[in-house]
Coordinates of C-alpha atoms in Angstrom, one line a residue:
E1 CA 43.0 -30.3 7.3
A2 CA 41.8 -26.8 8.7
Q3 CA 41.3 -24.1 6.2
V4 CA 42.7 -20.7 6.9
P5 CA 40.4 -18.1 6.5
S6 CA 40.8 -15.6 3.7
G7 CA 40.4 -12.5 5.8
P8 CA 38.3 -10.6 8.5
R9 CA 34.9 -10.6 7.7
R10 CA 32.5 -8.2 9.2
R11 CA 29.5 -10.2 10.7
A12 CA 26.2 -8.3 10.5
P13 CA 24.6 -7.6 14.0
A14 CA 21.6 -9.5 15.2
I15 CA 17.9 -7.9 15.0
G16 CA 16.8 -6.3 17.9
R17 CA 20.0 -5.7 19.7
R18 CA 19.7 -3.6 22.6
S19 CA 21.2 0.1 22.3
L20 CA 20.5 2.8 24.7
M21 CA 17.6 1.6 26.9
A22 CA 16.2 -1.9 27.9
L23 CA 12.8 -1.0 27.1
S24 CA 9.6 -3.1 27.4
L25 CA 6.8 -2.8 24.7
R26 CA 4.8 -1.0 27.1
Q27 CA 7.2 1.7 28.0
S28 CA 8.6 2.1 24.2
L29 CA 4.8 2.7 23.1
V30 CA 4.2 5.6 26.0
L31 CA 7.3 6.9 25.1
Y32 CA 6.5 7.2 21.3
G33 CA 2.9 8.6 22.3
A34 CA 4.2 11.2 24.5
A35 CA 7.0 12.1 21.7
M36 CA 4.0 12.5 19.3
L37 CA 1.9 14.4 21.6
L38 CA 5.0 16.8 22.5
A39 CA 5.3 17.4 18.4
I40 CA 1.5 17.8 17.9
A41 CA 1.5 20.4 21.0
S42 CA 4.7 22.4 19.3
A43 CA 2.5 22.4 16.1
V44 CA -0.6 24.0 18.0
Y45 CA 1.8 26.4 19.8
F46 CA 3.5 27.4 16.3
V47 CA 0.0 27.7 14.6
W48 CA -1.5 29.4 17.6
T49 CA 1.2 32.2 17.5
A50 CA 1.3 32.8 13.9
P51 CA -0.2 35.6 12.3
P52 CA -3.6 34.6 10.6
L53 CA -4.4 33.4 7.3
P54 CA -6.1 35.1 4.7
Q55 CA -9.3 34.0 4.6
A56 CA -10.2 34.5 1.2
Q57 CA -7.2 32.2 -0.2
C58 CA -7.3 29.9 2.5
A59 CA -11.3 28.9 2.8
E60 CA -10.5 25.5 1.1
V61 CA -7.0 24.1 2.4
V62 CA -6.5 21.3 3.6
S63 CA -6.5 20.9 7.6
A64 CA -3.9 18.7 9.6
M65 CA -6.7 16.0 10.2
D66 CA -7.0 16.1 6.1
V67 CA -3.3 15.1 6.0
V68 CA -3.2 12.3 8.8
R69 CA -6.5 10.9 6.8
G70 CA -4.5 10.6 3.7
K71 CA -6.4 13.3 1.5
L72 CA -2.9 15.3 0.7
A73 CA -1.9 12.0 -1.0
R74 CA -5.4 10.8 -2.6
E75 CA -5.8 14.6 -4.1
P76 CA -2.7 15.7 -4.5
R77 CA -3.3 18.1 -7.6
K78 CA -6.4 20.0 -5.9
S79 CA -4.7 20.2 -2.6
I80 CA -1.3 21.4 -3.8
L81 CA -3.0 24.4 -5.5
D82 CA -5.1 25.2 -2.6
L83 CA -2.3 25.3 -0.1
W84 CA -0.1 27.0 -3.2
A85 CA -2.9 30.0 -3.3
C86 CA -3.4 30.0 0.2
L87 CA 0.7 30.3 1.6
G88 CA 1.5 32.0 -1.8
E89 CA -0.5 34.8 -0.4
Y90 CA 0.4 34.4 3.1
K91 CA 4.3 34.0 2.0
R92 CA 4.5 37.9 0.8
D93 CA 4.1 39.3 4.4
N94 CA 5.2 35.9 6.8
W95 CA 8.3 34.6 4.8
W96 CA 9.6 33.0 8.2
H97 CA 6.4 32.0 9.5
T98 CA 6.0 30.0 6.4
T99 CA 9.2 28.7 5.6
W100 CA 9.8 27.5 9.3
G101 CA 6.2 26.0 9.3
L102 CA 6.6 23.9 6.0
W103 CA 10.1 22.6 7.1
G104 CA 8.5 21.9 10.3
V105 CA 5.6 19.7 9.1
Y106 CA 8.2 17.9 6.6
F107 CA 10.1 17.4 9.3
L108 CA 7.6 15.9 11.5
F109 CA 6.0 13.9 9.1
K110 CA 9.5 12.1 8.3
V111 CA 9.9 11.6 12.2
F112 CA 6.6 9.9 12.7
G113 CA 6.6 8.4 9.6
P114 CA 3.7 6.0 9.4
F115 CA 1.4 8.9 10.1
G116 CA 2.5 11.0 7.3
A117 CA 3.1 8.1 4.5
G118 CA 2.7 9.4 0.9
T119 CA 3.0 13.4 2.1
S120 CA 6.7 13.7 1.2
M121 CA 6.3 14.1 -2.9
V122 CA 3.4 16.5 -1.9
L123 CA 5.1 18.5 0.5
S124 CA 8.1 18.7 -1.8
I125 CA 6.3 19.8 -4.9
L126 CA 4.2 22.2 -3.0
I127 CA 7.9 24.1 -1.7
G128 CA 8.5 24.1 -5.5
A129 CA 5.6 25.8 -6.5
L130 CA 6.0 28.3 -3.3
Y131 CA 9.4 29.1 -3.7
T132 CA 11.5 30.9 -6.5
E133 CA 14.5 32.4 -4.6
W134 CA 17.8 31.3 -5.7
S135 CA 16.5 30.5 -9.1
D136 CA 19.0 29.6 -12.1
P137 CA 18.4 31.6 -15.1
I138 CA 17.8 29.2 -17.7
V139 CA 14.8 26.9 -16.1
G140 CA 14.2 28.8 -13.1
Y141 CA 14.9 26.0 -10.8
S142 CA 14.8 27.2 -7.1
F143 CA 17.8 25.8 -5.3
L144 CA 16.5 27.5 -1.9
A145 CA 13.4 25.3 -2.4
H146 CA 15.8 22.4 -2.8
L147 CA 17.6 23.3 0.2
I148 CA 14.4 23.2 2.2
G149 CA 12.7 20.2 0.7
A150 CA 15.9 18.3 1.0
S151 CA 17.4 19.4 4.2
A152 CA 13.9 18.7 5.9
E153 CA 13.7 15.2 4.5
V154 CA 17.2 14.2 5.6
C155 CA 16.9 15.7 9.1
G156 CA 13.5 14.2 9.4
G157 CA 14.8 10.8 8.5
C158 CA 17.9 11.1 10.9
G159 CA 15.4 12.1 13.5
A160 CA 13.2 8.8 13.1
F161 CA 16.7 7.1 12.9
L162 CA 17.6 8.7 16.4
M163 CA 14.0 7.8 17.8
S164 CA 14.0 4.5 16.9
H165 CA 17.4 3.4 18.0
A166 CA 16.3 4.8 21.5
I167 CA 12.8 3.6 22.1
G168 CA 11.9 1.6 18.7
R169 CA 13.5 -2.0 19.3
E170 CA 10.4 -3.7 21.5
I171 CA 8.1 -1.9 18.8
L172 CA 9.4 -2.9 15.5
L173 CA 9.9 -6.5 16.9
H174 CA 6.5 -6.9 17.9
F175 CA 4.6 -4.9 14.7
A176 CA 7.0 -5.7 12.3
A177 CA 8.7 -8.9 12.8
E178 CA 8.4 -10.4 9.4
K179 CA 9.9 -7.2 8.3
M180 CA 12.6 -6.9 10.3
A181 CA 13.7 -10.6 9.5
K182 CA 13.6 -9.8 5.6
L183 CA 15.7 -6.7 6.0
K184 CA 18.3 -8.9 8.0
C185 CA 18.0 -11.3 5.1
E186 CA 18.7 -8.9 2.4
M187 CA 21.6 -7.1 4.5
D188 CA 23.3 -10.7 4.7
K189 CA 23.4 -10.9 0.8
F190 CA 25.8 -7.6 1.2
E191 CA 28.7 -9.5 2.8
G192 CA 29.2 -6.7 5.5
S193 CA 29.2 -3.9 3.2
L194 CA 26.9 -1.6 5.3
F195 CA 27.0 1.6 3.1
R196 CA 26.4 -0.1 0.3
Y197 CA 23.4 -1.9 1.5
M198 CA 22.0 1.7 2.9
M199 CA 22.1 3.0 -0.5
F200 CA 20.3 -0.3 -1.9
L201 CA 17.8 0.3 0.6
R202 CA 17.4 4.1 -0.2
V203 CA 16.5 3.4 -3.7
S204 CA 14.9 0.4 -3.7
P205 CA 10.9 -0.1 -3.3
L206 CA 11.5 -3.4 -1.4
F207 CA 10.7 -1.4 2.0
P208 CA 8.5 1.6 2.7
N209 CA 10.9 4.5 3.4
W210 CA 9.8 5.3 7.0
F211 CA 10.6 1.3 7.7
V212 CA 13.9 2.4 6.7
N213 CA 14.4 5.0 9.0
Y214 CA 13.3 3.1 12.0
S215 CA 14.8 -0.2 11.1
T216 CA 18.4 0.3 10.2
A217 CA 19.1 1.9 13.6
L218 CA 18.2 -1.6 14.9
V219 CA 20.9 -3.5 12.6
G220 CA 24.0 -1.9 13.3
M221 CA 23.9 0.9 10.7
P222 CA 26.3 3.5 11.2
F223 CA 24.3 6.8 11.6
S224 CA 27.0 8.5 9.6
Y225 CA 26.3 5.8 6.6
F226 CA 22.7 6.6 7.5
A227 CA 22.8 10.2 7.1
V228 CA 25.2 10.3 3.9
A229 CA 23.4 7.9 1.8
S230 CA 20.1 9.5 2.9
F231 CA 21.5 12.9 1.7
V232 CA 22.8 11.4 -1.7
A233 CA 19.9 9.2 -2.5
I234 CA 17.2 11.9 -2.0
Q235 CA 18.7 14.1 -4.7
P236 CA 17.4 12.9 -7.8
A237 CA 13.7 12.7 -6.3
A238 CA 13.9 16.1 -4.7
C239 CA 14.8 17.8 -8.1
M240 CA 12.0 15.9 -10.0
S241 CA 9.6 17.0 -7.1
I242 CA 10.9 20.5 -7.0
A243 CA 10.8 20.8 -10.9
M244 CA 7.3 19.4 -10.8
G245 CA 6.3 22.0 -8.1
R246 CA 7.7 24.8 -10.1
M247 CA 6.1 24.0 -13.4
L248 CA 2.5 24.0 -11.4
G249 CA 3.6 27.3 -9.9
D250 CA 4.1 28.6 -13.4
V251 CA 0.7 27.1 -14.7
G252 CA -1.2 28.4 -11.7
E253 CA 0.3 32.0 -12.6
T254 CA 0.4 32.2 -16.1
G255 CA -1.4 29.2 -17.7
L256 CA 0.0 26.6 -19.7
D257 CA 2.9 27.1 -21.6
L258 CA 4.1 24.1 -23.4
T259 CA 7.4 25.6 -24.7
K260 CA 8.5 26.4 -21.1
M261 CA 7.5 23.0 -19.9
A262 CA 9.0 20.9 -22.2
K263 CA 12.1 22.8 -21.5
R264 CA 12.1 22.1 -18.2
G265 CA 11.2 18.6 -18.5
A266 CA 14.3 18.0 -20.7
M267 CA 16.4 19.8 -18.2
M268 CA 14.8 17.9 -15.5
A269 CA 15.4 14.5 -16.9
V270 CA 19.1 15.4 -18.0
T271 CA 19.8 16.6 -14.1
M272 CA 18.0 13.3 -12.8
A273 CA 20.3 11.2 -14.8
L274 CA 23.4 12.9 -13.9
L275 CA 22.4 12.8 -10.1
S276 CA 21.7 9.3 -10.5
L277 CA 24.7 8.1 -11.7
P278 CA 26.3 8.1 -8.2
L279 CA 23.5 5.6 -6.8
I280 CA 24.7 2.9 -9.3
P281 CA 27.2 0.0 -7.7
A282 CA 30.7 0.5 -8.5
E283 CA 30.9 -3.2 -9.6
D284 CA 27.8 -2.4 -12.0
M285 CA 29.5 0.6 -13.2
R286 CA 32.7 -1.5 -14.2
K287 CA 30.8 -3.9 -15.9
L288 CA 28.9 -1.3 -18.2
K289 CA 32.0 0.3 -18.8
D290 CA 33.8 -2.8 -20.0
R291 CA 30.6 -3.5 -22.2
V292 CA 30.6 -0.2 -23.7
L293 CA 34.3 -0.4 -24.4
G294 CA 34.2 -3.7 -26.0
L295 CA 31.1 -2.6 -28.1
V296 CA 33.6 0.3 -29.7
G297 CA 36.5 -1.9 -29.6
L298 CA 38.6 -0.1 -27.2
K299 CA 38.5 -2.6 -24.5
Q300 CA 42.0 -3.7 -23.2
K301 CA 42.9 -7.4 -23.5
A302 CA 44.1 -9.3 -20.6
S303 CA 47.8 -9.6 -20.7

């Protein structure tokens, strides 16, 4: 006897589905390299035309090649303090150059993710240390710093998504075939709920952040789901890193104040807890609510 299906079920798209252009691996690599060279040329032009850095404060600052080699991620405290001392002085007379330069560096490292792995947290902390504008009066958290860091993170991730959708298919299938297969396997567990899966990828350490940016463009993830989930999921981490940067900036300016640090740490913990609530799946929230109501004797009996 034939079974009647219970309802339509959205099937997950196949891995590596061709989207904009049918490119070979060589063509994809050439275009990726050309995009990277264009980004490097733009950065060089920006630095070349910018006002000079103050030599006294910037003698030991990390260079662009130090960042690529991973020094920024290996020695974050020294790197951040050196950059803070240098850019803090530079920012006083060149606010727009400093702001656009930091935002552009953050954005480019997100777009070309494998070459900037591990730099997002460090750059967010640096931004939190540098910017005090639009600060709340209680703990001094800068909403301008949050806007700069979060927008660079989201826009950079979206740029990586779009670039991968255009030219990344053959590259990922050649160099990361096993990870792509694992991504597809995990996707099948969510039974067609692509937005929930995108949120899962954003908060789970299962895949590197740069790989999520590149790979989700090739498995049929809608760009709107990607952008919204990226914006929501980044908020707790952005708040934490910006607050850490502000504390580090205070230490550099006035020394260690344990009372102020404890107050900011408590406020940061409460803020992160509140911002993390939307990241909990609705089904898990219902189970938690039922358990809490059951413990206090308020759970309604089924009629």
